[in-house]
Coordinates of C-alpha atoms and ligand atoms in Angstrom, one line a residue:
M1 CA -23.6 -35.6 51.7
S2 CA -20.9 -33.1 50.7
N3 CA -19.1 -32.6 47.4
V4 CA -15.4 -33.2 47.6
A5 CA -12.4 -32.0 45.5
V6 CA -9.4 -34.2 45.5
I7 CA -6.2 -32.3 44.8
G8 CA -2.5 -33.4 44.6
V9 CA -0.5 -31.4 47.1
Q10 CA 3.0 -32.1 45.8
W11 CA 4.4 -32.6 42.2
G12 CA 1.8 -35.1 41.1
D13 CA 1.6 -38.9 41.5
E14 CA 0.6 -38.7 45.1
G15 CA -1.9 -41.5 44.7
K16 CA -5.0 -39.4 43.7
G17 CA -6.3 -42.2 41.5
K18 CA -6.3 -44.7 44.3
I19 CA -8.1 -42.3 46.7
V20 CA -10.6 -41.1 44.1
D21 CA -11.5 -44.7 43.3
W22 CA -11.8 -45.6 47.0
L23 CA -14.0 -42.6 47.8
S24 CA -16.1 -42.8 44.7
E25 CA -18.0 -45.7 46.3
K26 CA -19.9 -42.8 48.1
A27 CA -20.1 -40.4 45.1
D28 CA -22.5 -40.4 42.2
V29 CA -20.5 -38.2 39.9
I30 CA -16.7 -37.9 39.2
V31 CA -15.4 -34.9 37.4
R32 CA -12.0 -34.2 35.8
F33 CA -11.6 -30.5 35.4
Q34 CA -8.0 -29.7 34.2
G35 CA -5.0 -31.3 32.6
G36 CA -5.2 -34.0 30.0
H37 CA -3.6 -37.3 29.2
N38 CA -0.4 -36.0 30.9
A39 CA -2.1 -37.5 34.0
G40 CA -1.7 -41.1 34.9
H41 CA -3.9 -42.3 37.7
T42 CA -3.5 -45.9 38.9
L43 CA -6.2 -47.9 40.6
V44 CA -5.9 -51.4 41.9
V45 CA -9.2 -53.2 42.3
D46 CA -9.3 -57.0 43.1
N47 CA -5.7 -57.4 41.8
V48 CA -6.6 -55.7 38.5
T49 CA -4.6 -52.5 37.7
Y50 CA -6.3 -49.7 35.7
K51 CA -4.2 -46.8 34.5
L52 CA -6.4 -43.8 33.6
K53 CA -5.2 -40.8 31.8
L54 CA -8.2 -38.8 30.6
L55 CA -11.1 -40.8 31.9
P56 CA -12.2 -39.9 35.5
S57 CA -11.3 -42.7 38.0
G58 CA -15.0 -43.2 38.7
I59 CA -15.4 -44.9 35.3
V60 CA -14.4 -48.3 36.7
R61 CA -17.5 -48.4 39.0
K62 CA -21.0 -49.2 37.9
N63 CA -23.8 -46.6 38.1
K64 CA -21.5 -43.5 38.3
V65 CA -21.5 -40.6 36.0
S66 CA -18.0 -39.6 34.8
I67 CA -17.5 -36.1 33.5
I68 CA -14.6 -34.6 31.5
G69 CA -15.0 -30.9 32.2
N70 CA -14.3 -27.8 30.0
G71 CA -11.0 -27.2 31.7
V72 CA -9.5 -30.4 30.4
V73 CA -7.5 -30.5 27.1
I74 CA -8.6 -33.6 25.1
D75 CA -6.7 -35.5 22.6
P76 CA -9.7 -37.2 20.9
W77 CA -7.6 -40.1 19.5
A78 CA -6.0 -40.7 22.9
L79 CA -9.5 -40.6 24.5
L80 CA -10.9 -43.2 22.0
D81 CA -7.9 -45.4 22.6
E82 CA -8.3 -45.2 26.4
I83 CA -12.0 -46.0 26.1
K84 CA -11.0 -49.1 24.0
Q85 CA -8.4 -50.2 26.6
M86 CA -10.9 -49.9 29.4
E87 CA -13.6 -51.8 27.4
K88 CA -11.0 -54.6 27.0
L89 CA -10.8 -54.7 30.8
G90 CA -14.6 -55.1 31.0
I91 CA -15.5 -51.5 31.7
K92 CA -18.7 -50.3 30.0
I93 CA -18.5 -46.8 28.7
N94 CA -21.5 -45.2 27.0
V95 CA -23.5 -41.9 26.8
D96 CA -25.1 -42.6 30.2
N97 CA -21.9 -42.8 32.2
L98 CA -19.5 -40.5 30.3
F99 CA -20.2 -36.8 29.6
I100 CA -17.7 -34.5 27.8
A101 CA -17.9 -30.8 28.0
D102 CA -18.8 -29.4 24.6
N103 CA -16.6 -26.4 25.3
A104 CA -13.4 -28.4 26.2
T105 CA -10.3 -27.7 24.1
L106 CA -8.9 -30.3 21.7
I107 CA -5.3 -31.4 21.5
L108 CA -4.4 -31.9 17.9
P109 CA -1.4 -33.7 16.5
F110 CA 0.6 -30.5 15.8
H111 CA 0.4 -29.6 19.5
I112 CA 2.1 -32.9 20.4
E113 CA 4.7 -32.3 17.7
L114 CA 5.4 -28.8 18.9
D115 CA 5.7 -30.0 22.5
E116 CA 8.3 -32.5 21.3
I117 CA 10.1 -30.1 19.0
R118 CA 10.5 -27.5 21.8
E119 CA 11.7 -30.0 24.3
D120 CA 14.1 -31.7 21.9
L121 CA 15.5 -28.3 20.7
K122 CA 16.7 -27.3 24.2
D123 CA 20.1 -28.3 25.5
T124 CA 19.4 -26.7 28.9
D125 CA 16.2 -25.4 30.5
K126 CA 14.1 -28.4 29.4
I127 CA 10.9 -28.6 31.3
G128 CA 10.8 -32.4 31.0
T129 CA 7.1 -32.4 29.8
T130 CA 5.2 -35.5 29.0
K131 CA 5.2 -34.5 25.3
R132 CA 1.5 -34.9 25.1
G133 CA 0.8 -31.4 23.6
I134 CA -0.6 -30.1 26.9
G135 CA 1.2 -26.7 26.9
P136 CA 0.7 -25.8 23.2
A137 CA -3.0 -26.7 23.4
Y138 CA -3.6 -24.5 26.5
E139 CA -1.6 -21.7 24.7
D140 CA -4.1 -21.9 21.8
K141 CA -7.0 -21.9 24.3
I142 CA -5.8 -18.7 25.9
G143 CA -4.9 -17.3 22.5
R144 CA -8.5 -17.7 21.5
R145 CA -7.8 -19.8 18.4
A146 CA -8.4 -23.3 19.9
I147 CA -10.7 -25.9 18.3
R148 CA -13.2 -27.2 20.8
V149 CA -15.4 -30.3 21.0
M150 CA -18.5 -28.4 19.8
D151 CA -16.6 -27.3 16.6
L152 CA -16.7 -30.9 15.4
A153 CA -20.4 -30.6 14.9
N154 CA -20.2 -28.1 12.0
E155 CA -17.8 -28.9 9.1
K156 CA -17.9 -25.4 7.6
N157 CA -17.2 -23.8 10.9
L158 CA -14.5 -26.3 11.7
S159 CA -12.8 -25.5 8.4
K160 CA -12.7 -21.8 9.2
K161 CA -11.4 -22.4 12.7
M162 CA -8.8 -24.8 11.2
D163 CA -7.6 -22.0 8.9
T164 CA -7.1 -19.7 11.9
I165 CA -5.2 -22.2 14.0
L166 CA -3.1 -23.4 11.2
F167 CA -2.1 -19.9 10.1
H168 CA -0.6 -19.5 13.6
H169 CA 1.0 -22.9 13.8
N170 CA 2.4 -22.8 10.3
L171 CA 4.1 -19.5 11.0
I172 CA 5.8 -21.1 14.0
R173 CA 6.7 -24.2 12.0
K174 CA 8.2 -22.2 9.2
G175 CA 10.4 -20.4 11.8
L176 CA 11.5 -23.7 13.1
K177 CA 12.1 -25.0 9.6
K178 CA 9.6 -27.7 9.9
K179 CA 7.1 -29.0 7.3
T180 CA 3.9 -27.0 7.4
I181 CA 0.6 -28.8 8.3
D182 CA -1.8 -29.7 5.5
K183 CA -5.3 -28.9 6.4
D184 CA -7.2 -31.5 4.4
P185 CA -5.8 -34.7 5.8
L186 CA -6.2 -33.4 9.3
M187 CA -9.8 -32.3 8.6
K188 CA -10.5 -35.8 7.2
E189 CA -9.1 -37.5 10.3
L190 CA -11.1 -35.3 12.6
I191 CA -14.4 -35.8 10.7
K192 CA -13.8 -39.5 10.9
I193 CA -14.0 -39.5 14.7
S194 CA -16.3 -36.5 15.2
S195 CA -19.6 -38.3 15.7
T196 CA -18.1 -40.7 18.2
I197 CA -16.7 -37.8 20.3
L198 CA -19.9 -35.7 19.9
K199 CA -22.2 -38.3 21.2
F200 CA -20.7 -37.8 24.7
S201 CA -20.7 -34.0 24.4
K202 CA -23.0 -31.8 26.5
P203 CA -23.1 -28.4 28.3
I204 CA -21.5 -29.8 31.4
W205 CA -22.4 -26.8 33.7
K206 CA -26.1 -27.6 33.0
E207 CA -25.6 -31.3 33.7
I208 CA -23.9 -30.6 37.0
E209 CA -26.6 -28.1 38.0
D210 CA -29.2 -30.8 37.3
L211 CA -27.3 -33.4 39.3
K212 CA -26.9 -31.0 42.2
K213 CA -30.6 -30.4 42.2
K214 CA -31.1 -34.2 42.5
N215 CA -28.8 -34.2 45.5
K216 CA -26.2 -36.2 43.8
T217 CA -22.7 -36.3 45.4
I218 CA -19.9 -35.0 43.3
L219 CA -16.2 -35.9 43.5
F220 CA -13.8 -33.6 41.6
E221 CA -10.6 -35.4 40.6
G222 CA -7.6 -33.1 40.2
A223 CA -4.7 -34.0 38.0
Q224 CA -1.0 -33.1 38.6
G225 CA -0.3 -31.3 41.9
I226 CA -0.2 -27.9 43.5
L227 CA 3.6 -27.5 42.9
L228 CA 2.9 -28.0 39.2
D229 CA 0.3 -25.3 39.1
V230 CA 1.1 -22.7 36.5
D231 CA 0.7 -19.8 39.0
H232 CA 1.7 -21.3 42.3
G233 CA 4.1 -24.1 41.3
T234 CA 7.8 -24.1 40.5
Y235 CA 7.4 -22.0 37.4
P236 CA 8.5 -22.5 34.6
Y237 CA 8.9 -26.2 35.6
V238 CA 5.1 -26.6 35.8
T239 CA 2.2 -27.9 33.7
S240 CA 0.1 -25.4 31.8
S241 CA -3.0 -25.4 33.9
N242 CA -4.1 -24.4 37.4
T243 CA -4.1 -27.5 39.5
V244 CA -5.4 -25.9 42.8
A245 CA -8.9 -26.6 44.1
G246 CA -10.3 -23.4 42.7
A247 CA -9.7 -24.8 39.2
S248 CA -12.4 -27.5 39.8
L249 CA -15.0 -24.8 39.6
V250 CA -13.7 -23.0 36.6
G251 CA -13.0 -26.3 34.8
S252 CA -16.5 -27.6 35.2
G253 CA -18.7 -24.5 35.3
C254 CA -20.0 -24.3 38.9
G255 CA -19.8 -21.9 41.8
P256 CA -17.7 -22.0 44.9
D257 CA -20.6 -23.2 47.1
T258 CA -20.5 -26.5 45.2
I259 CA -17.5 -27.8 47.1
N260 CA -17.7 -28.5 50.8
Y261 CA -14.4 -30.3 51.4
I262 CA -11.0 -30.1 49.8
L263 CA -9.0 -33.2 50.3
G264 CA -5.3 -32.8 49.7
I265 CA -3.4 -36.0 48.7
V266 CA 0.1 -36.1 50.2
K267 CA 2.6 -38.8 49.6
A268 CA 4.5 -39.7 52.8
Y269 CA 7.8 -38.7 51.0
T270 CA 8.4 -36.5 47.9
T271 CA 8.7 -37.4 44.2
R272 CA 9.0 -35.4 41.0
V273 CA 9.1 -36.4 37.3
G274 CA 10.8 -34.0 34.9
E275 CA 13.0 -31.0 35.6
G276 CA 12.9 -28.3 38.2
P277 CA 13.9 -27.5 41.8
F278 CA 13.4 -30.2 44.4
P279 CA 15.0 -29.2 47.8
T280 CA 14.8 -32.6 49.5
E281 CA 15.8 -34.7 46.6
L282 CA 18.1 -37.7 47.5
K283 CA 20.5 -38.5 44.7
N284 CA 21.9 -41.4 46.7
E285 CA 21.1 -45.0 47.7
V286 CA 18.3 -43.8 50.1
G287 CA 16.5 -42.1 47.2
E288 CA 17.0 -45.2 45.2
K289 CA 15.6 -47.3 47.9
I290 CA 12.5 -45.1 48.2
G291 CA 12.1 -45.3 44.4
E292 CA 12.3 -49.1 44.4
R293 CA 10.0 -49.6 47.4
G294 CA 7.5 -47.1 46.0
K295 CA 7.8 -48.4 42.4
E296 CA 8.4 -44.8 41.4
F297 CA 8.2 -44.9 37.6
G298 CA 5.9 -42.5 35.7
T299 CA 2.5 -43.9 34.8
V300 CA 2.4 -42.0 31.5
T301 CA 6.0 -41.8 30.3
N302 CA 7.6 -44.6 32.4
R303 CA 10.4 -42.2 33.4
K304 CA 12.1 -42.8 36.7
R305 CA 10.7 -40.4 39.3
R306 CA 13.1 -38.4 41.4
C307 CA 12.7 -39.2 45.1
G308 CA 13.4 -37.4 48.4
W309 CA 12.3 -36.9 52.0
L310 CA 9.0 -35.3 52.8
D311 CA 9.1 -31.5 52.5
A312 CA 6.6 -30.4 55.1
V313 CA 7.2 -26.7 54.2
L314 CA 6.0 -27.3 50.7
V315 CA 3.0 -29.4 51.9
K316 CA 2.0 -26.7 54.4
Q317 CA 2.3 -23.9 51.8
S318 CA 0.3 -25.9 49.2
C319 CA -2.4 -26.7 51.7
I320 CA -2.8 -23.0 52.4
I321 CA -2.8 -22.0 48.7
S322 CA -5.4 -24.6 47.9
G323 CA -7.5 -24.3 51.1
V324 CA -7.1 -28.0 52.0
N325 CA -9.5 -29.2 54.7
G326 CA -8.0 -32.6 55.2
I327 CA -5.0 -34.7 54.1
A328 CA -5.1 -38.2 52.6
L329 CA -1.6 -39.4 53.4
T330 CA -0.5 -42.1 50.9
K331 CA 2.4 -44.7 50.6
I332 CA 3.2 -44.7 54.3
D333 CA 4.1 -48.4 53.8
V334 CA 7.0 -47.4 51.5
L335 CA 8.8 -46.0 54.5
D336 CA 8.5 -49.2 56.5
E337 CA 12.2 -50.2 56.2
F338 CA 14.0 -46.9 57.1
K339 CA 15.6 -46.6 60.5
E340 CA 15.7 -42.8 60.3
L341 CA 13.3 -40.5 58.5
Y342 CA 13.8 -36.8 57.8
I343 CA 11.1 -34.2 57.3
C344 CA 12.0 -30.7 56.0
V345 CA 10.7 -28.1 58.4
A346 CA 12.4 -24.9 57.1
Y347 CA 15.1 -23.8 54.7
K348 CA 18.3 -21.9 54.8
L349 CA 18.5 -19.3 52.0
Y350 CA 21.8 -17.4 51.6
G351 CA 22.6 -18.1 55.3
K352 CA 19.2 -17.0 56.6
E353 CA 16.4 -19.3 57.9
I354 CA 13.1 -19.0 56.1
D355 CA 9.8 -20.9 56.8
Y356 CA 8.3 -20.8 53.2
F357 CA 9.3 -21.7 49.7
P358 CA 10.3 -18.6 47.8
S359 CA 8.9 -17.9 44.3
A360 CA 12.1 -16.9 42.4
P361 CA 13.5 -19.9 40.5
Q362 CA 17.1 -19.0 41.5
D363 CA 16.0 -19.0 45.2
Q364 CA 14.1 -22.2 44.8
I365 CA 17.3 -23.9 43.6
A366 CA 19.4 -22.2 46.3
V367 CA 17.3 -23.2 49.4
K368 CA 18.9 -25.8 51.7
P369 CA 16.5 -28.0 53.7
I370 CA 16.5 -27.9 57.5
Y371 CA 15.4 -31.3 58.7
K372 CA 13.7 -32.8 61.7
L373 CA 14.9 -36.3 62.4
M374 CA 12.2 -38.9 63.2
D375 CA 12.7 -42.5 64.2
G376 CA 11.5 -45.0 61.7
W377 CA 9.1 -47.9 62.7
L378 CA 10.8 -50.8 61.0
Q379 CA 7.6 -52.8 60.9
N380 CA 5.1 -53.7 58.2
T381 CA 2.3 -51.2 57.7
K382 CA 1.2 -52.6 54.3
G383 CA -2.5 -53.3 54.3
I384 CA -3.3 -51.9 57.7
K385 CA -6.8 -50.7 57.9
K386 CA -7.1 -49.3 61.5
W387 CA -5.2 -46.4 63.1
D388 CA -4.7 -48.4 66.3
D389 CA -2.8 -51.1 64.4
L390 CA -0.1 -48.6 63.2
P391 CA 3.3 -48.7 64.9
I392 CA 3.8 -46.0 67.4
N393 CA 6.5 -44.3 65.3
A394 CA 4.3 -44.2 62.3
K395 CA 1.6 -42.5 64.4
K396 CA 4.2 -40.0 65.5
Y397 CA 5.3 -39.3 61.9
I398 CA 1.7 -38.8 60.8
S399 CA 0.8 -36.7 63.8
F400 CA 3.9 -34.5 63.2
I401 CA 2.7 -33.8 59.6
K402 CA -0.8 -32.9 60.9
D403 CA 0.5 -30.5 63.6
F404 CA 3.2 -28.9 61.4
C405 CA 0.8 -28.2 58.5
G406 CA -2.2 -27.4 60.8
V407 CA -4.4 -29.7 58.7
K408 CA -6.4 -32.7 59.9
I409 CA -5.5 -36.2 58.5
S410 CA -8.6 -37.5 56.8
S411 CA -7.2 -40.9 55.7
I412 CA -4.0 -43.0 55.4
S413 CA -3.3 -45.3 52.5
T414 CA -1.3 -48.4 53.2
S415 CA -1.1 -50.1 49.8
P416 CA -2.0 -49.6 46.1
S417 CA -5.2 -51.6 46.6
R418 CA -8.6 -49.9 46.9
E419 CA -9.5 -51.3 50.3
D420 CA -6.2 -50.8 52.1
S421 CA -6.9 -47.4 53.7
I422 CA -7.6 -46.1 57.1
L423 CA -10.5 -43.6 57.3
I424 CA -10.2 -41.0 60.1
E425 CA -12.5 -38.2 59.0
D426 CA -15.0 -38.9 56.2
P427 CA -14.7 -36.0 53.7
F428 CA -18.3 -36.5 52.6
K429 CA -19.7 -35.8 56.0
H430 CA -19.0 -32.1 56.1
Ligands
GDP1 P1 -1.7 -40.2 40.8 O1 -1.2 -39.7 39.6 O2 -1.7 -39.2 41.9 O3 -3.1 -40.9 40.7 O4 -0.7 -41.3 41.3 P2 0.0 -42.5 40.3 O5 -1.1 -43.5 40.1 O6 0.6 -41.9 39.1 O7 1.1 -43.0 41.2 C1 0.9 -43.5 42.5 C2 1.4 -45.0 42.6 O8 1.4 -45.4 43.9 C3 0.5 -45.9 41.8 O9 1.4 -47.0 41.3 C4 -0.4 -46.5 42.9 O10 -0.8 -47.8 42.6 C5 0.6 -46.5 44.1 N1 -0.1 -46.3 45.4 C6 -1.1 -45.5 45.8 N2 -1.3 -45.5 47.1 C7 -0.4 -46.3 47.6 C8 0.0 -46.7 48.9 O11 -0.6 -46.3 49.9 N3 1.0 -47.6 49.1 C9 1.8 -48.0 48.0 N4 2.8 -48.9 48.2 N5 1.5 -47.7 46.7 C10 0.4 -46.8 46.6
IMO2 P1 -0.7 -37.0 37.6 O1 -2.1 -36.5 37.4 C1 3.5 -36.0 37.7 C2 4.9 -32.9 34.9 C3 5.8 -33.3 33.8 C4 6.6 -32.1 33.6 C5 5.6 -31.0 33.8 C6 5.0 -30.4 32.5 O2 -0.5 -38.4 37.2 O3 -0.2 -36.6 39.0 P2 3.2 -31.3 30.8 O4 3.3 -32.5 29.9 O5 2.1 -31.2 31.7 O6 3.4 -30.0 30.0 O7 4.6 -31.4 31.7 O8 4.6 -31.5 34.6 N1 3.6 -33.6 35.0 C7 3.3 -34.6 35.9 N2 4.1 -35.1 36.9 N3 2.3 -36.4 37.6 C8 1.5 -35.8 36.6 O9 0.1 -36.1 36.6 C9 2.0 -34.9 35.7 N4 1.5 -34.3 34.6 C10 2.5 -33.5 34.2 O10 6.6 -34.4 34.1 O11 7.6 -32.0 34.6
MG3 MG1 0.2 -40.1 38.1

């Protein structure tokens, strides 16, 4: 069996949770490796809906190991709350099925506040973040002043680290004319929860190495999507982590030979939450209809997602950047009631045709999509589980994506439910 990395190919919310949950039947270990509780991954199992933010989607299945890797930024209170919510739904979480990297960075309350302050200060150029403190926490990690899970184990050390991080943040807060942070109450709050967090904490790289030696199958669960990657996405309208497949290795401490198959999750149309360029966006009744049929509201912030036609130029580019081996195409059923479907196959930029998405923000806003018109299928695809049962025009739409992007279709998802998927190429058999 192979190890598989599941990566969002667009601007997030492609249906990664559903696919990870479906595939995790065949995996032993599920690893989150970047992002934090800005992610919202929805699983529907036997009519029960689970919305996971920090916990890997494998947590809902019995006898799986779920790992939160070092590349994740963890709000410890949000994590404990999520564990509680899951336990209410009957999911058992303990030290045998949840491991947390001891070197993962913590999100603290002042990160969340700073994220909010910055977003609320701006009249224009808002990023439209989830206000979960993700950006400020990653800034502290790269700035080498972050507090990490392991720091909770030693109060004296934690106190010193707290002085360093608060020195930095209180300078910023003074500049913003905000109340400075008191160290003692924050230390108290952290110490209160430290033993609960620490009991899950381990050197994850070592655990993964041991699991590999035991021939366990690993599924890496990406958050966000390639177009939100801090290097390759629509910068600055991105998240603060690398979301491409390579991040799964850095964010969990293993080498490139660990991953045998990169599965790119592609929604059959395009959505985006927050600000930033979106060439195929439909600010009309067609976009509204896609949003309604696809129930396109953010899992984390409940914001309405912006909707548009499939941008195959972006999908192709993202697949190349992340080395995608196969596509899991999701939400095809959402397009069931459209007579005509459009796929973006190139752009016009200042009168010239281009076949890629440029990197300068002013060009990303200026590109005009060139579309290929496809006939809709006007038939129900919801719940279909066999390729042969798909309407001919749905097959043509899917085959066009495969040929245009030059990437095989691994599976097709036809409803939010775990079992409603068509498997074409098993990513674990590579
Ligand atoms: P993620 O962040 O990539 O895990 O995606 P989200 O869970 O945020 O958003 C995807 C939404 O689409 C969720 O509400 C899923 O239940 C739903 N979904 C996933 N796959 C399908 C599908 O094939 N068809 C339909 N109609 N809904 C789907
Ligand atoms: P999943 O894993 C969709 C977006 C935010 C904002 C930008 C930066 O569910 O696909 P951040 O809070 O990360 O600093 O916000 O990134 N964003 C997502 N959009 N799905 C997500 O996660 C997202 N996580 C962050 O809306 O535009
Ligand atoms: Mg989501």
